[in-house]
Amino acid sequence: MQRQTLFFKDARYFQISFQCLLLAYGIFYLQWAAEWWLYAIYTGVSLGTQLAAELIRQRGWPEWHNMGWIKSALISALGLCLLLKTNHVYVAAGAAAVSILSKYLITFRGKHIFNPSALGIAAAVWITGEAWVSPGQWGSGIVLMLGVFCTGFIVVSRVQKLDVSLAFLGTFAGLLFLRQVVYLGWPADYFIQSVSTGSLLLFSFFMITDPKTTPNHPIARIVWAIIIAAVAFYCAAFKFMNATPIWALVAMQPLVPLFDRLFTAKKFQWHTQKQVLHSRY
Amino acid sequence: MKKIIATATVLAIFGQHLWAFCGFYVSKAAGTLENKTSQVILVRDGNRTVITMYNDFTGNLKDFAMVVPVPVVLQKQDVKVVDNGIFQRLNDYSAPRLVEYYDNNPCAMREEYKYDSNAPMVKSMTTESVGLLAAGAAKRKVTIEAQYTVGEYDILILSAKESNGLKIWLDENGYKIPAGAEEVLDPYIKSNLKFFVVKVNMAEKQKSNNAFLRPLQIRFASPKFMLPIRLGMANANGDQDMLVYAFTKTGRVETTNYRTVNMPTDKNIPLFVQPNFARFYADAFQHTWAKEGKSAAFLEYAWDVSPANYVKCDPCVSNPPDYNDLVQAGVWWIKHDDYENYVNEFDGNKGKVFFTRLHIRYNRSSFPQDLSFQTTPNMEAFQARYIITHPATGSLTCDAGKAYLKDLKERRRKEMKMLALLTGKDVDEWQEDISAVKDEEDNAEAMYATLALAMPKEQEKTGIPAGLIVLGTVLVGGAGVMRWKGMI
């Protein structure tokens, strides 16, 4: 068993590290370096908006020893960096601002409703029409390996819960397999090409897992993830849409308060240094 | 100091083997037909798609038959033949380009101008005739959904219940299905795709005065935005190439199930590449393709060709597509007025047309799926552009001239390094071209031939790539810092 350190207590460190790893892979291997300005805007505006919101909420400077707000803003910003493309500064800044502000403005019983990055992406793509998601941007070579590594790391370190990830990924990949290989009769490499995309990996491990915007009760969480997977699969396989998991997530997020009402459970809190350690997982 | 003087395009890359479309040819004469490079025009807006398939089949027309999977049953009004020249014009306009610059002599300022361009490729075809059989279909659970003649083509739209039936039907009607094609027939049938089966109607062919088979254009409404390359892989040996010329209202087209990678561009390459630019680009493409993992589409050109956008290329290597070209290509939303009336320049919604050229080299192992596309709002222009620079001429004995020569040597070394980097081949491979460059005596010390001797040999990269080292360092460093801070 590994040491009970902050890194393993707070999944956000792991998320930030892994998202940075993916971003570095993109920059060094996939020619993303030219988009540095985009990453700068996402990060800058996310941190700025979050700071401004915290200033207002706390009526003063946030406590520096509690870095929660920075971690949270960084994860949202990295989510945008890894998925959302645009050529316009105002769209990038708008997406980042919407992501962060939604956490403060669109809430229900003290819990924000939308996953910040997913909402930012959806708003930029569907409202401005000047942004897009490139599902093919990852290639397929190294992504499966990263996925296995990522899952393995989570299993071994128990850094975050896998229930939502596995419920989503299992359902989505399972339905794709049934459709593509079993029903349509494509060879296995056709299916592998479908699932070995970085966007799916990111979504499964770092977006849908956000404990703040998933139902609190474990069963509700799994059912909810399965619904998202089914909707995403349907839109991809029969409506020929792209990046469907993100749109399905945003569409299904208003169900979370309903699930929370039907299945009562304790609201999630990030572990911080002051909390006890043995309540993990 | 520099001035753009002239440009030349790559026309000869695909040289003699511009075979047609991404479906497959079926042949009565076993094993003689194959398609190596196809050219396709894609026009897409909303759910509407227009696909134009270039046909430069050069064998016996009796043997010509083409099968293309399509998402819906096409009626006669959805199919037409278009002018052959459109592909040549789009290719000329969007091909990777070589740009020439001329250095001024620092000792005596003067300018020179020079223009040149490549002559377009001319192809010829033979004409012969055969009819199309459609018999025994029901027995094979093959339904003929529609049947008509368009231009010189007899067209059948088939739907099938099972792949075996389709295969047998085609066999019975004299078409030989290539062995590898069978594995995709079944998934296509179950995906509810129809089969667009084309043969040449010899009577019609003889009536028309065209020496060649004209491109076929089909239009349909379907959310599917894809090209069925898998069927075309059946009868190709190894890698096949496809050029996609795409038109949208909003911006670039990209592949959604494979990466879309920009070709390296704006690179300075040695002067001696000029006579063999096509060879250079073929090498550069092959190398880039291999380096990017073979499983990707490559962007060679992207530009806003809207009537309102005055600058349609920079530099232009041939005329940008005009109103007639766009109409031929199938851009249905463009109106003659939009094109002629520059008064509407600032009306952003008037006749927007964005052009994308993608180059895809595919094979069975790297491309398990058909190509899926999406339109994006990305209107950023792109061109695969390579630069050669002619040295200054005349005496270079003044101080500035000596400094210039020193710079020239350094620059030429860099150019040769770039050449090796882009093509993955040693500069030695260009020996003949290097010695063919006639430098003036005053440039003697900066001659490519001399410099090439001192060039390090291009090493096959074996060890860990630099990026991975940086990445590893960042990770380990990050972990170290977190450890130091007591986080882990």
mmCIF file of N, CA and C in Angstrom, chain B residues 132 155 208 223 307 411 453 480:
data_model
loop_
_atom_site.group_PDB
_atom_site.id
_atom_site.type_symbol
_atom_site.label_atom_id
_atom_site.label_comp_id
_atom_site.label_asym_id
_atom_site.label_seq_id
_atom_site.Cartn_x
_atom_site.Cartn_y
_atom_site.Cartn_z
ATOM 1 N N LEU B 132 -24.853 -3.203 -69.906
ATOM 2 C CA LEU B 132 -24.870 -3.629 -68.516
ATOM 3 C C LEU B 132 -25.956 -4.665 -68.275
ATOM 4 N N ILE B 155 -26.019 3.159 -65.015
ATOM 5 C CA ILE B 155 -25.929 3.146 -63.561
ATOM 6 C C ILE B 155 -27.018 2.293 -62.957
ATOM 7 N N SER B 208 -21.099 10.760 -77.708
ATOM 8 C CA SER B 208 -20.435 11.954 -77.176
ATOM 9 C C SER B 208 -19.068 12.098 -77.824
ATOM 10 N N PRO B 223 -26.766 12.388 -42.969
ATOM 11 C CA PRO B 223 -25.833 12.890 -41.945
ATOM 12 C C PRO B 223 -24.446 12.285 -42.081
ATOM 13 N N PRO B 307 -16.423 34.523 -53.047
ATOM 14 C CA PRO B 307 -16.369 35.648 -53.975
ATOM 15 C C PRO B 307 -15.857 36.908 -53.278
ATOM 16 N N ARG B 411 23.467 29.746 -44.728
ATOM 17 C CA ARG B 411 22.087 29.509 -45.140
ATOM 18 C C ARG B 411 21.975 28.226 -45.949
ATOM 19 N N LEU B 453 29.789 18.166 -49.193
ATOM 20 C CA LEU B 453 30.814 17.220 -48.748
ATOM 21 C C LEU B 453 30.955 17.238 -47.231
ATOM 22 N N GLY B 480 9.438 15.331 -8.408
ATOM 23 C CA GLY B 480 10.452 15.742 -7.445
ATOM 24 C C GLY B 480 10.000 16.936 -6.625
#
